[in-house]
């Protein structure tokens, strides 16, 4: 979708253009090796965010370097593209490791004839400069389960086998109605599509409120991929989805259990320390000129509310089970704290 257009049909997401699997033993497509890959993301993108959270929870920061693009996309060849700029720490507008200005260059290095869209996250092979995968869900799952000895000691089991069916079932509902539902509402081509989409968004939020009133996490007694998939949408809800995407029946902060659950995760290492609210607000309000032609960026809401006590520990469970919290955020990856 072009940055300055609203789609004339209901939004649908294309399957990943490149989806090589990375595993510890290389039995599928590629082998997990420290220093071999660079993860290109934008901190505004919820799909990239779940991979960033997984990478941090699993302690893969030293194994897989991180490249952050500018929240303002650049129009190249008539299409919006994720690019590196001086403002986001890339001297000369080039990523210091890959030497590229736009992520599309890694796509074209992999396939010179590629004409499809470019999305984040993108896992790039450092030596060849080729894109390995832009399959956000598979990237996160593989980092959680397939990277073997490269993960940190004490890393949590985000995808425990006994709970996988439930995790995936919950994730499918959340994706359909909420993760993607907010986009279906925001880019609805007419009233009928908007009403259906926004109705599904709040039906799902209502169901999550009921579910989380009696349990600390979505599935089981610890953080799992179900929580990793939900959190990026929740943390963007009041800043951009409520106003910018017209999902304004209620705010997240008006759901007692869901808002406390979101704060609990935000205050858990690996979640809130990967959130950059300025990038989120700037990207959505700047790029989507079809629904915000003035590019005026909303100021609120006050992010300090995310640090308020949540009292969720009384429901039982611990975030990492028998594991431990990840260590400090690497110096080059720290995001501003709510202030």
Coordinates of C-alpha atoms in Angstrom, one line a residue:
X1 CA 0.0 0.0 0.0
X2 CA 1.3 3.4 -0.9
X3 CA 1.9 5.8 2.0
X4 CA -0.5 8.4 0.7
X5 CA -3.4 6.1 -0.2
X6 CA -6.3 4.5 1.5
X7 CA -7.1 1.1 0.0
X8 CA -10.4 0.8 -2.0
X9 CA -10.8 -2.8 -0.7
X10 CA -10.7 -4.3 2.7
X11 CA -7.1 -4.7 3.8
X12 CA -5.5 -8.2 3.5
X13 CA -2.0 -9.2 4.3
X14 CA 0.1 -11.0 1.7
X15 CA 2.1 -14.1 2.8
X16 CA 5.7 -13.6 3.4
X17 CA 7.7 -13.2 0.2
X18 CA 10.8 -14.9 1.7
X19 CA 10.6 -17.4 4.5
X20 CA 13.8 -19.3 4.9
X21 CA 13.9 -21.2 8.2
X22 CA 16.9 -20.7 10.6
X23 CA 17.6 -23.6 12.9
X24 CA 20.4 -24.7 15.2
X25 CA 21.3 -27.7 13.1
X26 CA 20.5 -26.1 9.7
X27 CA 18.3 -29.0 8.8
X28 CA 15.8 -26.9 7.0
X29 CA 17.2 -23.9 5.1
X30 CA 19.9 -22.1 7.1
X31 CA 22.0 -22.6 10.3
X32 CA 21.8 -20.3 13.3
X33 CA 25.2 -18.8 13.7
X34 CA 26.3 -16.0 16.0
X35 CA 27.0 -12.8 13.9
X36 CA 25.7 -14.2 10.7
X37 CA 22.4 -12.4 10.6
X38 CA 21.1 -8.8 11.2
X39 CA 17.5 -8.1 12.1
X40 CA 16.1 -5.0 10.4
X41 CA 13.1 -3.6 12.1
X42 CA 11.2 -0.4 12.8
X43 CA 10.1 0.2 16.3
X44 CA 6.7 1.5 15.2
X45 CA 5.8 -1.8 13.5
X46 CA 3.8 -4.3 15.7
X47 CA 4.8 -7.2 13.5
X48 CA 8.5 -6.5 13.9
X49 CA 8.0 -5.8 17.6
X50 CA 7.0 -9.3 18.4
X51 CA 10.4 -10.5 16.9
X52 CA 12.3 -7.9 18.8
X53 CA 10.6 -9.0 22.1
X54 CA 11.4 -12.7 21.4
X55 CA 15.0 -11.9 20.5
X56 CA 15.4 -10.0 23.8
X57 CA 13.6 -12.6 26.0
X58 CA 15.7 -15.4 24.5
X59 CA 18.9 -13.4 25.0
X60 CA 19.9 -13.3 21.3
X61 CA 21.1 -9.7 21.2
X62 CA 24.7 -10.7 20.8
X63 CA 24.0 -13.5 18.3
X64 CA 21.7 -11.3 16.0
X65 CA 22.5 -7.6 15.6
X66 CA 19.7 -5.1 15.4
X67 CA 19.2 -2.4 12.7
X68 CA 16.4 0.2 13.3
X69 CA 15.0 2.1 10.3
X70 CA 13.5 5.6 10.4
X71 CA 9.8 5.8 11.4
X72 CA 9.2 8.1 8.4
X73 CA 9.2 6.0 5.3
X74 CA 10.8 7.4 2.2
X75 CA 9.1 7.2 -1.2
X76 CA 11.3 5.4 -3.7
X77 CA 9.9 4.6 -7.2
X78 CA 6.5 5.7 -6.1
X79 CA 6.4 3.3 -3.1
X80 CA 7.0 3.9 0.6
X81 CA 10.2 2.1 1.9
X82 CA 11.9 1.5 5.2
X83 CA 15.2 3.4 5.1
X84 CA 18.1 4.2 7.3
X85 CA 18.8 7.9 8.2
X86 CA 21.2 10.0 10.2
X87 CA 18.3 10.8 12.6
X88 CA 18.1 7.2 13.6
X89 CA 21.8 6.6 14.0
X90 CA 22.9 5.6 10.5
X91 CA 25.9 7.8 9.3
X92 CA 25.3 8.9 5.8
X93 CA 21.9 7.3 5.7
X94 CA 23.5 3.8 5.4
X95 CA 23.2 0.9 7.8
X96 CA 26.7 0.6 9.2
X97 CA 26.8 -3.2 8.9
X98 CA 24.8 -3.9 5.7
X99 CA 25.8 -0.7 3.9
X100 CA 22.3 -0.2 2.5
X101 CA 20.0 2.8 2.6
X102 CA 16.7 1.0 2.1
X103 CA 15.7 -2.5 3.2
X104 CA 14.5 -3.1 -0.4
X105 CA 18.2 -3.5 -1.4
X106 CA 18.4 -6.7 0.6
X107 CA 15.2 -8.0 -1.1
X108 CA 16.8 -7.2 -4.5
X109 CA 20.1 -8.8 -3.5
X110 CA 18.2 -12.0 -2.9
X111 CA 16.0 -11.7 -6.0
X112 CA 16.9 -9.0 -8.5
X113 CA 13.6 -9.4 -10.2
X114 CA 11.5 -9.0 -7.1
X115 CA 8.6 -6.5 -7.6
X116 CA 6.5 -7.1 -4.5
X117 CA 6.2 -5.1 -1.3
X118 CA 8.9 -4.6 1.4
X119 CA 8.1 -5.1 5.0
X120 CA 9.7 -5.3 8.4
X121 CA 11.0 -7.3 10.1
X122 CA 13.6 -8.5 7.7
X123 CA 16.3 -11.0 8.7
X124 CA 19.4 -10.4 6.5
X125 CA 22.4 -12.5 5.9
X126 CA 25.3 -10.2 6.7
X127 CA 27.9 -11.7 4.4
X128 CA 25.8 -11.9 1.3
X129 CA 23.4 -9.0 2.0
X130 CA 20.5 -11.3 1.0
X131 CA 17.2 -11.2 2.8
X132 CA 16.6 -14.5 4.5
X133 CA 13.0 -14.0 5.8
X134 CA 10.3 -11.4 6.3
X135 CA 8.0 -14.0 7.9
X136 CA 7.5 -12.2 11.3
X137 CA 5.6 -15.1 13.0
X138 CA 8.0 -17.8 11.9
X139 CA 11.0 -15.7 12.8
X140 CA 9.7 -15.3 16.3
X141 CA 8.7 -18.9 16.7
X142 CA 12.1 -20.1 15.5
X143 CA 14.0 -17.8 17.7
X144 CA 12.0 -19.1 20.6
X145 CA 12.4 -22.8 19.8
X146 CA 15.2 -23.5 17.2
X147 CA 18.2 -21.4 18.0
X148 CA 19.7 -24.0 20.4
X149 CA 22.9 -23.0 22.3
X150 CA 22.7 -19.4 21.1
X151 CA 19.9 -18.5 23.5
X152 CA 20.8 -17.3 27.0
X153 CA 20.9 -19.5 30.1
X154 CA 17.5 -19.1 31.9
X155 CA 15.6 -18.2 28.7
X156 CA 11.9 -18.9 29.1
X157 CA 10.0 -21.5 27.2
X158 CA 7.7 -19.3 25.1
X159 CA 6.1 -22.1 23.2
X160 CA 5.8 -25.1 25.5
X161 CA 4.6 -28.2 23.6
X162 CA 1.7 -29.0 25.9
X163 CA 0.2 -25.5 25.3
X164 CA 1.0 -25.0 21.7
X165 CA -2.5 -25.8 20.4
X166 CA -4.1 -23.4 22.8
X167 CA -1.4 -20.7 22.2
X168 CA -2.0 -21.0 18.4
X169 CA -5.8 -21.0 18.8
X170 CA -5.8 -17.9 21.0
X171 CA -3.3 -16.3 18.6
X172 CA -5.5 -16.9 15.6
X173 CA -8.4 -15.2 17.2
X174 CA -6.3 -12.3 18.4
X175 CA -4.8 -11.9 15.0
X176 CA -8.1 -12.0 13.1
X177 CA -10.1 -9.6 15.3
X178 CA -7.4 -7.4 16.9
X179 CA -3.9 -7.5 15.5
X180 CA -5.2 -7.1 12.0
X181 CA -8.6 -5.9 13.0
X182 CA -7.4 -2.4 13.9
X183 CA -6.0 -2.1 10.4
X184 CA -9.2 -3.3 8.9
X185 CA -11.0 -0.6 10.8
X186 CA -8.5 2.2 10.2
X187 CA -8.3 1.5 6.4
X188 CA -12.0 0.6 5.9
X189 CA -13.1 1.7 2.5
X190 CA -16.7 2.3 3.6
X191 CA -19.0 2.4 6.7
X192 CA -20.1 -1.2 6.4
X193 CA -16.5 -2.5 6.5
X194 CA -15.6 -0.2 9.3
X195 CA -18.6 -1.2 11.4
X196 CA -17.8 -4.9 11.0
X197 CA -14.1 -4.4 11.8
X198 CA -14.5 -2.1 14.8
X199 CA -17.2 -4.4 16.2
X200 CA -14.8 -7.4 16.0
X201 CA -12.0 -5.4 17.6
X202 CA -14.1 -4.6 20.7
X203 CA -15.7 -8.0 20.9
X204 CA -12.2 -9.4 21.1
X205 CA -11.1 -6.9 23.7
X206 CA -14.2 -7.7 25.7
X207 CA -13.4 -11.4 25.6
X208 CA -9.8 -10.8 26.6
X209 CA -11.0 -8.6 29.5
X210 CA -13.1 -11.5 30.7
X211 CA -10.3 -14.1 30.2
X212 CA -7.6 -12.0 31.9
X213 CA -9.8 -11.1 34.9
X214 CA -9.0 -14.5 36.4
X215 CA -5.5 -15.3 35.1
X216 CA -2.3 -13.4 34.9
X217 CA -1.2 -14.5 31.4
X218 CA -3.1 -15.5 28.3
X219 CA -2.2 -19.2 28.3
X220 CA -0.7 -21.0 31.3
X221 CA 1.1 -19.5 34.3
X222 CA 4.0 -17.8 32.5
X223 CA 4.7 -15.6 29.5
X224 CA 4.2 -17.4 26.2
X225 CA 4.0 -16.5 22.5
X226 CA 0.4 -15.7 23.0
X227 CA 1.4 -12.7 25.2
X228 CA 4.2 -11.8 22.8
X229 CA 1.6 -11.7 19.9
X230 CA -0.9 -9.6 21.8
X231 CA 1.3 -7.0 23.6
X232 CA 2.4 -5.0 20.5
X233 CA -1.2 -4.2 19.6
X234 CA -2.1 -3.3 23.2
X235 CA 0.8 -0.9 23.6
X236 CA -0.2 0.9 20.4
X237 CA -3.9 1.0 21.1
X238 CA -4.4 4.2 23.0
X239 CA -1.5 6.1 21.2
X240 CA -2.6 5.4 17.6
X241 CA -5.4 2.9 17.1
X242 CA -7.9 4.6 19.3
X243 CA -7.8 7.9 17.4
X244 CA -5.9 7.5 14.2
X245 CA -7.7 4.2 13.3
X246 CA -11.0 5.3 14.8
X247 CA -11.1 2.4 17.2
X248 CA -12.6 4.7 19.8
X249 CA -15.5 2.8 21.4
X250 CA -13.3 2.4 24.5
X251 CA -9.6 3.0 25.4
X252 CA -7.4 0.2 26.6
X253 CA -7.1 2.1 29.8
X254 CA -10.9 1.7 30.3
X255 CA -10.5 -2.1 30.6
X256 CA -9.5 -2.8 34.2
X257 CA -8.0 -6.3 33.8
X258 CA -6.7 -5.8 30.3
X259 CA -5.0 -2.5 31.1
X260 CA -3.4 -4.0 34.3
X261 CA -2.3 -7.0 32.2
X262 CA -0.7 -4.7 29.6
X263 CA 1.1 -2.8 32.3
X264 CA 2.3 -6.0 33.9
X265 CA 3.9 -7.0 30.6
X266 CA 5.3 -3.5 30.0
X267 CA 7.0 -3.6 33.4
X268 CA 8.5 -7.1 32.6
X269 CA 12.0 -7.0 31.1
X270 CA 11.8 -7.7 27.4
X271 CA 8.5 -5.9 26.8
X272 CA 8.4 -2.3 27.9
X273 CA 12.2 -1.8 27.3
X274 CA 11.6 -2.5 23.6
X275 CA 8.8 0.2 23.2
X276 CA 9.6 3.6 21.7
X277 CA 6.4 5.6 21.8
X278 CA 7.8 8.5 19.7
X279 CA 8.5 6.1 16.8
X280 CA 5.0 4.7 17.1
X281 CA 3.2 8.0 17.0
X282 CA 5.4 9.6 14.3
X283 CA 5.2 6.6 12.0
X284 CA 1.4 6.2 12.0
X285 CA 0.5 9.9 11.9
X286 CA 3.2 10.8 9.4
X287 CA 3.0 7.9 6.9
X288 CA -0.7 7.4 6.6
X289 CA -1.5 10.6 4.7
X290 CA -4.6 9.1 3.2
X291 CA -6.2 9.3 6.6
X292 CA -4.1 12.0 8.1
X293 CA -3.2 14.4 5.2
X294 CA -1.8 17.1 7.5
X295 CA 0.8 14.8 9.1
X296 CA 0.1 16.4 12.4
X297 CA 1.4 14.0 15.1
X298 CA -0.7 13.6 18.2
X299 CA 1.1 14.3 21.4
X300 CA -0.6 11.9 23.9
X301 CA -1.5 9.9 25.8
X302 CA 0.9 10.4 28.8
X303 CA 3.1 7.3 28.7
X304 CA 3.9 7.4 32.4
X305 CA 0.6 5.6 33.1
X306 CA 2.4 2.4 31.9
X307 CA 4.5 2.5 35.1
X308 CA 1.5 2.5 37.5
X309 CA 1.2 -0.5 39.9
X310 CA -0.7 -3.4 38.3
X311 CA -1.2 -5.8 41.2
X312 CA -1.4 -8.8 38.8
X313 CA 1.0 -11.0 40.9
X314 CA -2.0 -11.8 43.1
X315 CA -3.4 -13.9 40.3
X316 CA -0.4 -16.3 40.6
X317 CA 2.2 -17.3 38.0
X318 CA 5.6 -15.8 37.2
X319 CA 6.7 -14.3 34.0
X320 CA 9.6 -16.7 33.3
X321 CA 8.6 -19.8 35.2
X322 CA 11.8 -21.6 36.1
X323 CA 13.8 -19.3 33.9
X324 CA 15.2 -15.8 34.6
X325 CA 14.7 -12.3 33.3
X326 CA 16.9 -11.1 30.5
X327 CA 19.8 -8.9 31.4
X328 CA 20.2 -5.2 30.8
X329 CA 19.4 -3.8 27.3
X330 CA 22.5 -3.4 25.2
X331 CA 23.7 0.2 25.2
X332 CA 23.0 0.8 21.5
X333 CA 19.5 -0.6 21.8
X334 CA 18.1 1.4 24.7
X335 CA 14.8 3.2 24.2
X336 CA 13.6 6.3 26.1
X337 CA 11.8 5.5 29.4
X338 CA 8.3 6.9 29.8
X339 CA 8.7 10.5 31.1

